[in-house]
Tab-separated table of C-alpha atoms in Angstrom:
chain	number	residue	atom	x	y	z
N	275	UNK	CA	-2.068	11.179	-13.825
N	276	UNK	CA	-1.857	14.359	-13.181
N	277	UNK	CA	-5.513	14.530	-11.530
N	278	UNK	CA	-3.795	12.260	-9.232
N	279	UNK	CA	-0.722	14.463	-8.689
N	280	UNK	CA	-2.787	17.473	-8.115
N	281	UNK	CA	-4.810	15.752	-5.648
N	282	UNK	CA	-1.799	14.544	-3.494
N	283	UNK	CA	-0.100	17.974	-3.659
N	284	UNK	CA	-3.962	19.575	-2.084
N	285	UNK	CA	-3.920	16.706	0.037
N	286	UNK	CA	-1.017	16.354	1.579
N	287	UNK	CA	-1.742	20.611	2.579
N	288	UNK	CA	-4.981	19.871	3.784
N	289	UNK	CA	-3.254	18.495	7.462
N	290	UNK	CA	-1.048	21.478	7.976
N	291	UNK	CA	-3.819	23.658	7.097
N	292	UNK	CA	-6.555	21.851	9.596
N	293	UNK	CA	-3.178	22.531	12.013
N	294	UNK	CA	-3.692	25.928	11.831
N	295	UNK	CA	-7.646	26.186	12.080
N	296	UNK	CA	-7.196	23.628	15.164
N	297	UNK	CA	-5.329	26.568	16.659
N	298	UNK	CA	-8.348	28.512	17.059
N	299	UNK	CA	-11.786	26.907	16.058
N	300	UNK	CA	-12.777	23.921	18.003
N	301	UNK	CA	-12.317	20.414	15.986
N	302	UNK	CA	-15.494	19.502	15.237
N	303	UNK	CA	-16.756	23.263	14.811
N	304	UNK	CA	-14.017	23.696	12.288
N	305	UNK	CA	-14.451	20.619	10.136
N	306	UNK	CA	-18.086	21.606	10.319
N	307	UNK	CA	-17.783	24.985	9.020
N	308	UNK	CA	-15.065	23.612	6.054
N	309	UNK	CA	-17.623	21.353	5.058
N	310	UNK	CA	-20.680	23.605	5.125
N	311	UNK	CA	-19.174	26.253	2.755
N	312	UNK	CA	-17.825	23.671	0.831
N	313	UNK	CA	-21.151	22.142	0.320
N	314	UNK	CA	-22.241	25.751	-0.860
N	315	UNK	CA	-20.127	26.116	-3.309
N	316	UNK	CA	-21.015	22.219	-4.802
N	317	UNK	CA	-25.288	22.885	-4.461
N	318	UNK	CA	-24.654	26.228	-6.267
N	319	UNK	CA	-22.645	24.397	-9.162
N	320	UNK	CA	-25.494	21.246	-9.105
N	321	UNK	CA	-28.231	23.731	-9.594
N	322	UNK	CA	-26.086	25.962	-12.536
N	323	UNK	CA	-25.649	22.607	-14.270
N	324	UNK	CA	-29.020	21.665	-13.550
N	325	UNK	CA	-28.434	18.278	-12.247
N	326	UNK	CA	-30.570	15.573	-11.317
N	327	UNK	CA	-30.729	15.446	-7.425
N	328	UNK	CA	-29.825	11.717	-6.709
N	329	UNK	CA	-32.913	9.208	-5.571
N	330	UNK	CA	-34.022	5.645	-3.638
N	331	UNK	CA	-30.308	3.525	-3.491
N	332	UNK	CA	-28.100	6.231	-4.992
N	333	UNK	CA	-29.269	8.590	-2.853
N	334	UNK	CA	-28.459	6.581	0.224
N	335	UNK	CA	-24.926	5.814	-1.317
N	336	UNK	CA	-24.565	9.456	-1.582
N	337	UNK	CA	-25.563	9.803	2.024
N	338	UNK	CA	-23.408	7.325	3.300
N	339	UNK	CA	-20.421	8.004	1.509
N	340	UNK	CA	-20.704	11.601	2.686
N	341	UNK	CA	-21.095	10.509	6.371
N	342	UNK	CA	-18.159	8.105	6.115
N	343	UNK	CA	-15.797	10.547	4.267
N	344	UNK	CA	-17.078	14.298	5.319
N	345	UNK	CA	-18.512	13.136	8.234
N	346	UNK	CA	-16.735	9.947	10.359
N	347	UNK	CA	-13.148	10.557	9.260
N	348	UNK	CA	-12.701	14.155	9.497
N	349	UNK	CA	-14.101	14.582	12.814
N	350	UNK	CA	-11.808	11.612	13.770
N	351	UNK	CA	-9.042	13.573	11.876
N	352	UNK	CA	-9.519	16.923	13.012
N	353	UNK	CA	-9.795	15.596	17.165
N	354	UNK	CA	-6.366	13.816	16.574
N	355	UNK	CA	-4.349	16.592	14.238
N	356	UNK	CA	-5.163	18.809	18.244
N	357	UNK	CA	-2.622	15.980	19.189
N	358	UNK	CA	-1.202	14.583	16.331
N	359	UNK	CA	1.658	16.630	14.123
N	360	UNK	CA	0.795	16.726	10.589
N	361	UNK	CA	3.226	14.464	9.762
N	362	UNK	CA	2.767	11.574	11.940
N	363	UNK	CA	-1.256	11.724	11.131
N	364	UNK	CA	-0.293	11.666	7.566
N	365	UNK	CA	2.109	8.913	7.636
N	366	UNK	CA	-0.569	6.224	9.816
N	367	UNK	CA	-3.701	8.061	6.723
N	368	UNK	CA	-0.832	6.234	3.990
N	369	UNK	CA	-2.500	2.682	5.628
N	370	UNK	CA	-5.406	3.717	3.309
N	371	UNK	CA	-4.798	1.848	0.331
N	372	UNK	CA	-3.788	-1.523	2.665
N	373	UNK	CA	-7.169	-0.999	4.536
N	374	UNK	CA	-9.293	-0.815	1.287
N	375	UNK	CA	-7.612	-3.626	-0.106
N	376	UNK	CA	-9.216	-6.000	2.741
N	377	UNK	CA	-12.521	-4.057	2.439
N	378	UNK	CA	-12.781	-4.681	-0.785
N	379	UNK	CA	-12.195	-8.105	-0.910
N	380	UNK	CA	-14.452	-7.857	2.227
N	381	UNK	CA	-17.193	-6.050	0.140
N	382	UNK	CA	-16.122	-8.592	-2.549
N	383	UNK	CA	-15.325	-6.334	-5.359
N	384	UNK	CA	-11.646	-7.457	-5.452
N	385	UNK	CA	-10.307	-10.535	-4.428
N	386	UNK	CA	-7.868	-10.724	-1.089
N	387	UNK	CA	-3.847	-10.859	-1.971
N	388	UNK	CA	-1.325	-12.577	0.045
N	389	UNK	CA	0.877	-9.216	-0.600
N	390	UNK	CA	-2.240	-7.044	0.527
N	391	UNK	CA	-2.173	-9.205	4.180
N	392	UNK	CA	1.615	-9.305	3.968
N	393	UNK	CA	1.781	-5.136	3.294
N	394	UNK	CA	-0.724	-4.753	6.084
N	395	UNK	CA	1.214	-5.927	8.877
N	396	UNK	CA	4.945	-4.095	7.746
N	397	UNK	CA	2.331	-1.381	7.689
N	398	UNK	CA	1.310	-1.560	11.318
N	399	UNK	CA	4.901	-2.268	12.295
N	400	UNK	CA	5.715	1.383	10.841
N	401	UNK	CA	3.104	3.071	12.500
N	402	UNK	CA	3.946	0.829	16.169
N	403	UNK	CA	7.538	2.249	15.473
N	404	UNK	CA	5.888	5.722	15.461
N	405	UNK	CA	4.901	5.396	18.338
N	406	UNK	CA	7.375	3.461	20.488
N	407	UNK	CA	10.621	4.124	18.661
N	408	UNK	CA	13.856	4.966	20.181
N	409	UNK	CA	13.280	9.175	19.800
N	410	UNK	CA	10.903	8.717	22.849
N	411	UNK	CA	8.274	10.583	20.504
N	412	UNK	CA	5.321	10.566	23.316
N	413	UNK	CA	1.963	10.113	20.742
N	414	UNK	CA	-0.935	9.978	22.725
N	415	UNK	CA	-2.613	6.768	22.017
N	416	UNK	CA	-6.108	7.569	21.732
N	417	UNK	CA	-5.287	10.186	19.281
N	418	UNK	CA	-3.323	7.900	17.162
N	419	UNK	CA	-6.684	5.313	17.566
N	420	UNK	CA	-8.623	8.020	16.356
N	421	UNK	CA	-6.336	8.195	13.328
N	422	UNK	CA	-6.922	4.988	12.471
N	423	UNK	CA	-9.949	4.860	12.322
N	424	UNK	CA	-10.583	7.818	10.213
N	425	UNK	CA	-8.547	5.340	7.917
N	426	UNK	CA	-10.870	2.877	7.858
N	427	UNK	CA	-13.984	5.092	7.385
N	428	UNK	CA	-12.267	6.581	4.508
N	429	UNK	CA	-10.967	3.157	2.619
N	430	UNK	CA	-14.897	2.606	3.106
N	431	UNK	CA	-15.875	5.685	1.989
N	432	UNK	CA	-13.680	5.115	-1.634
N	433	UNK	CA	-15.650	1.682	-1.320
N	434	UNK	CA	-18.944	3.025	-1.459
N	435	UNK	CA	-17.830	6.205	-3.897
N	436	UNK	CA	-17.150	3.030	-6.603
N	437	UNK	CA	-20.551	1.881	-6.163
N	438	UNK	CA	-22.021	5.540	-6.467
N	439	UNK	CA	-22.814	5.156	-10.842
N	440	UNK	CA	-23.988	8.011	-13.228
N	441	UNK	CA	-24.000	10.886	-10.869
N	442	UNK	CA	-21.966	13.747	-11.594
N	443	UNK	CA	-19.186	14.848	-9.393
N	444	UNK	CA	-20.267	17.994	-8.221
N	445	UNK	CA	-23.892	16.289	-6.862
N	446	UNK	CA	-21.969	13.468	-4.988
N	447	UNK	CA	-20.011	16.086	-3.139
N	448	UNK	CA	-22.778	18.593	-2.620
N	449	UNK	CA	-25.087	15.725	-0.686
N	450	UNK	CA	-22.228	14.282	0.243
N	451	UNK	CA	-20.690	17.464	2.023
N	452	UNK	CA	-23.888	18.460	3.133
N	453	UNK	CA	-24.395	14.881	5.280
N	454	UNK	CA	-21.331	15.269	6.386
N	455	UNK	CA	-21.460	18.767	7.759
N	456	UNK	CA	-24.592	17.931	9.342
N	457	UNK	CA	-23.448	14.985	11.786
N	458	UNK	CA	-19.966	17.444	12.367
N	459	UNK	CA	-21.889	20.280	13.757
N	460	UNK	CA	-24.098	17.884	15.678
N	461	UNK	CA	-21.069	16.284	17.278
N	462	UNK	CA	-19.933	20.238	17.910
N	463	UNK	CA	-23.096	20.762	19.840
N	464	UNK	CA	-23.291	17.487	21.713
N	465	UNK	CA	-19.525	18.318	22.659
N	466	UNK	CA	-20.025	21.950	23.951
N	467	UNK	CA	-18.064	23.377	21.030
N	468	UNK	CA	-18.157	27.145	21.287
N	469	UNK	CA	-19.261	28.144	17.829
N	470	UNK	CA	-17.151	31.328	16.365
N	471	UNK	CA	-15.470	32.370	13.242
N	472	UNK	CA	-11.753	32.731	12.580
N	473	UNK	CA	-10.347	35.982	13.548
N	474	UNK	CA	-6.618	35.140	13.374
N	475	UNK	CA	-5.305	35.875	9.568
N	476	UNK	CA	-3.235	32.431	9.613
N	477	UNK	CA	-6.364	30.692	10.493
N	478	UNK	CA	-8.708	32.462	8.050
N	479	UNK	CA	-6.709	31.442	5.251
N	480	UNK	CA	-6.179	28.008	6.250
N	481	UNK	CA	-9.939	28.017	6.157
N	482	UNK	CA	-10.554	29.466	3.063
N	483	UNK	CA	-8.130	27.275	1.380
N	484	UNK	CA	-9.919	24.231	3.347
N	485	UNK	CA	-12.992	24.994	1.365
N	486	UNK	CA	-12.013	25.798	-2.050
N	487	UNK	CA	-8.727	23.859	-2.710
N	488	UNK	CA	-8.576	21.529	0.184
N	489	UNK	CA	-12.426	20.455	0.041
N	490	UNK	CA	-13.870	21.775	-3.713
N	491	UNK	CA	-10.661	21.098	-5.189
N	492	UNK	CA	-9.457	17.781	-3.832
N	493	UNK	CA	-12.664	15.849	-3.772
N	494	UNK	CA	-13.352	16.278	-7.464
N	495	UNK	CA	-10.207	15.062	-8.211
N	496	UNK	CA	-10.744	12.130	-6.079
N	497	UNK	CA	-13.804	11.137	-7.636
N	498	UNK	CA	-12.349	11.439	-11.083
N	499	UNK	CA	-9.602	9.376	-10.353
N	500	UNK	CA	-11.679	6.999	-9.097
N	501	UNK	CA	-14.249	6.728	-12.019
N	502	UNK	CA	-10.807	5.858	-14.118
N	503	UNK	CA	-9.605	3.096	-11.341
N	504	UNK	CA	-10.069	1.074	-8.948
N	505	UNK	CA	-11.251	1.245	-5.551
N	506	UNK	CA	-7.787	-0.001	-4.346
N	507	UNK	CA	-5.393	2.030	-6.863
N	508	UNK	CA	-7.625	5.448	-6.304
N	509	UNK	CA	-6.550	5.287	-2.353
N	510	UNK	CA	-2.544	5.126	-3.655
N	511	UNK	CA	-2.592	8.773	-3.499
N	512	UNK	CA	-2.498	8.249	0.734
N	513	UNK	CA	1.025	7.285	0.699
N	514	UNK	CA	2.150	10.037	-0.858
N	515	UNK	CA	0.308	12.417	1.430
N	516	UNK	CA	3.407	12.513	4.102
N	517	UNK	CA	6.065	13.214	1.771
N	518	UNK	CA	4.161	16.546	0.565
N	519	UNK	CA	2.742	17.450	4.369
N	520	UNK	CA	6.518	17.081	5.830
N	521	UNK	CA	7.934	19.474	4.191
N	522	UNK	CA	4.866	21.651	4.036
N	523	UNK	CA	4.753	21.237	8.014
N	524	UNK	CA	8.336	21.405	8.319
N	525	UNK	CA	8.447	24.934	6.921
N	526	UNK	CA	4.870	26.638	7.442
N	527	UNK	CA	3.968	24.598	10.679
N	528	UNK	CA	6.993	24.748	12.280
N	529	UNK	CA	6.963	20.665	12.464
N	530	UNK	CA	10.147	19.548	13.638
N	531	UNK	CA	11.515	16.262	10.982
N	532	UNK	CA	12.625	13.168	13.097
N	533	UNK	CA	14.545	10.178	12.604
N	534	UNK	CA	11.739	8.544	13.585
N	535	UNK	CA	9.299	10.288	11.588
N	536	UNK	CA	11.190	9.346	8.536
N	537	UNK	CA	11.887	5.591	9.455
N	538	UNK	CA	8.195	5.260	9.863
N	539	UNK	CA	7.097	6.663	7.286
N	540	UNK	CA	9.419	4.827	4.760
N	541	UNK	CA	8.196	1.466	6.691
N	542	UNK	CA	4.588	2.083	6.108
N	543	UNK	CA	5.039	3.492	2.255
N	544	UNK	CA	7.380	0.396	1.391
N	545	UNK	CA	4.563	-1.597	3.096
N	546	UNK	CA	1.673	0.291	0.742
N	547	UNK	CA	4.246	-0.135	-1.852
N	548	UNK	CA	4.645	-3.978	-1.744
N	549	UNK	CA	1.107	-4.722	-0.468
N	550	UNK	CA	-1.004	-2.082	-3.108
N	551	UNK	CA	1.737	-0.183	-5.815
N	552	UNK	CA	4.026	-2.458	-7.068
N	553	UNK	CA	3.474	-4.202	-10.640
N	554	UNK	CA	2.540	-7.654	-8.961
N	555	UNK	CA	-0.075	-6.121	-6.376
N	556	UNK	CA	-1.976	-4.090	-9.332
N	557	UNK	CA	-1.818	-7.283	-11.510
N	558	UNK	CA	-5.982	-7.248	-12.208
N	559	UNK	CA	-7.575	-10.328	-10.166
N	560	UNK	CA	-11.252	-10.997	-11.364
N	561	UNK	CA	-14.124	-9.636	-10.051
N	562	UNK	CA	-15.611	-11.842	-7.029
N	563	UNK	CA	-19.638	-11.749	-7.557
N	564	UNK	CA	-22.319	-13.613	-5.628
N	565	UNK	CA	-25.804	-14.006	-6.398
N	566	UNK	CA	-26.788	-10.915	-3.994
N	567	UNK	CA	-24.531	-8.807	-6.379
N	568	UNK	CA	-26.221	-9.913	-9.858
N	569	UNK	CA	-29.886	-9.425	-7.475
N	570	UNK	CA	-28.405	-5.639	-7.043
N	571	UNK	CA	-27.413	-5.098	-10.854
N	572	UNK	CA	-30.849	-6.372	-12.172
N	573	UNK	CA	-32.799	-3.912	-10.246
């Protein structure tokens, strides 16, 4: 448990922090640099441990989960936090545990709730009253789009991270940071991104606390947490993320609080709540196998 506190406390920080580097590095530049250092800092551990560089299947789980959630979702995330406050990105991310609920029943390593179907849609009333609630709150749709689907590459990301067996956490992150920070800077170029590093002191720290805290820190702690739970109950942290970046944005960022912040965000985490958290949604279900699974275990 308190792995998983940790991690929601780094977490929820992470989105005012990418606030500030978006004030001065270009998204996708930004995210790209993050991830490259980061990925430094996780080869250098994997070669003073002298792992075992991952190979064939495990290798390509390694890939893809770093190009789903270094990759995909952060260069989603980093385009709509321009846009998006912290908060409000935050509060549509807490959809996470809904959305890898129905991809893991999809994937069929869990089997589909009526609560998880029943939580999904409270959840996408809370983040429609985001966005068309009383305050008239003007969120730019395509950045909110954007946010949601950096949720869904990151439920599939925790999909594909249960899958990834036997390889310590250091290696998954340093090939997985490493994929990731590839395809950002390649989006960079493609987009015209001027490349340059931060010279504003608010922005330099934000980025050195990206890398080691926000990036080293949190992503061990993710995949510990996962190795101890479920796909589903590893993504609970999510909901928790908006409490901690409110008040974080609400003092550093300079993030004004809203009524309809608030109402939203209590609608979506009462949705995660009844759909993913409570005692009847974590009741264990059994596993859902086919004959393509057991064809996968045998090799």
């Amino acid at each position: 448990m308190s792995a998983f506190a940790l991690a929601v406390t780094l977490g929820g920080a992470n989105f005012v922090a990418v606030r500030f580097s978006n004030r001065e590095l270009p998204p996708f530049w930004g995210a790209g640099l993050r991830f490259s250092l980061a990925a430094l800092l996780f080869v250098a551990l994997a070669l003073a441990l002298r792992l075992e560089w991952p190979r064939g299947r495990q290798l390509l789980l390694n890939m893809g989960y770093g190009l789903l959630s270094f990759g995909l979702s952060y260069a989603l995330m980093y385009w709509a936090l321009v846009r998006l406050t912290a908060g409000i990105a935050t509060v549509v991310l807490a959809a996470v545990p809904l959305v890898t609920l129905l991809l893991a029943a999809a994937h069929r390593l869990e089997t589909l709730r009526v609560r998880a179907v029943a939580g999904s849609l409270l959840a996408v009333a809370g983040i429609g009253w985001l966005a068309v609630g009383p305050e008239a709150v003007v969120l730019p749709w395509t950045a909110l789009v954007a946010m949601i689907a950096a949720t869904v590459a990151i439920s599939e990301s925790v999909i594909i991270g249960k899958r990834i067996s036997g390889n310590h956490p250091a290696m998954i992150n340093a090939v997985g940071m490493m994929t990731g920070a590839i395809a950002l800077l390649g989006w960079s170029a493609a987009s015209g991104e001027a490349w340059s590093l931060p010279r504003q002191p608010e922005v330099l720290w934000s980025v050195i606390y990206l890398v080691t805290l926000g990036s080293a820190g949190l992503f061990v702690l993710v995949l510990l947490v996962v190795r101890q739970w479920t796909a589903s109950a590893t993504s609970y942290m999510f909901v928790l993320f908006p409490v901690v970046t409110m008040l974080l944005g609400s003092v550093a960022g300079d993030e004004r609080i809203t009524t309809q912040g608030v109402v939203g965000a209590a609608i979506v985490m009462v949705a995660v709540w009844f759909g993913a958290l409570s005692p009847a949604a974590r009741q264990p279900l059994p596993l859902v196998r086919d004959e393509s699974d057991r064809a996968i275990e045998s090799r």
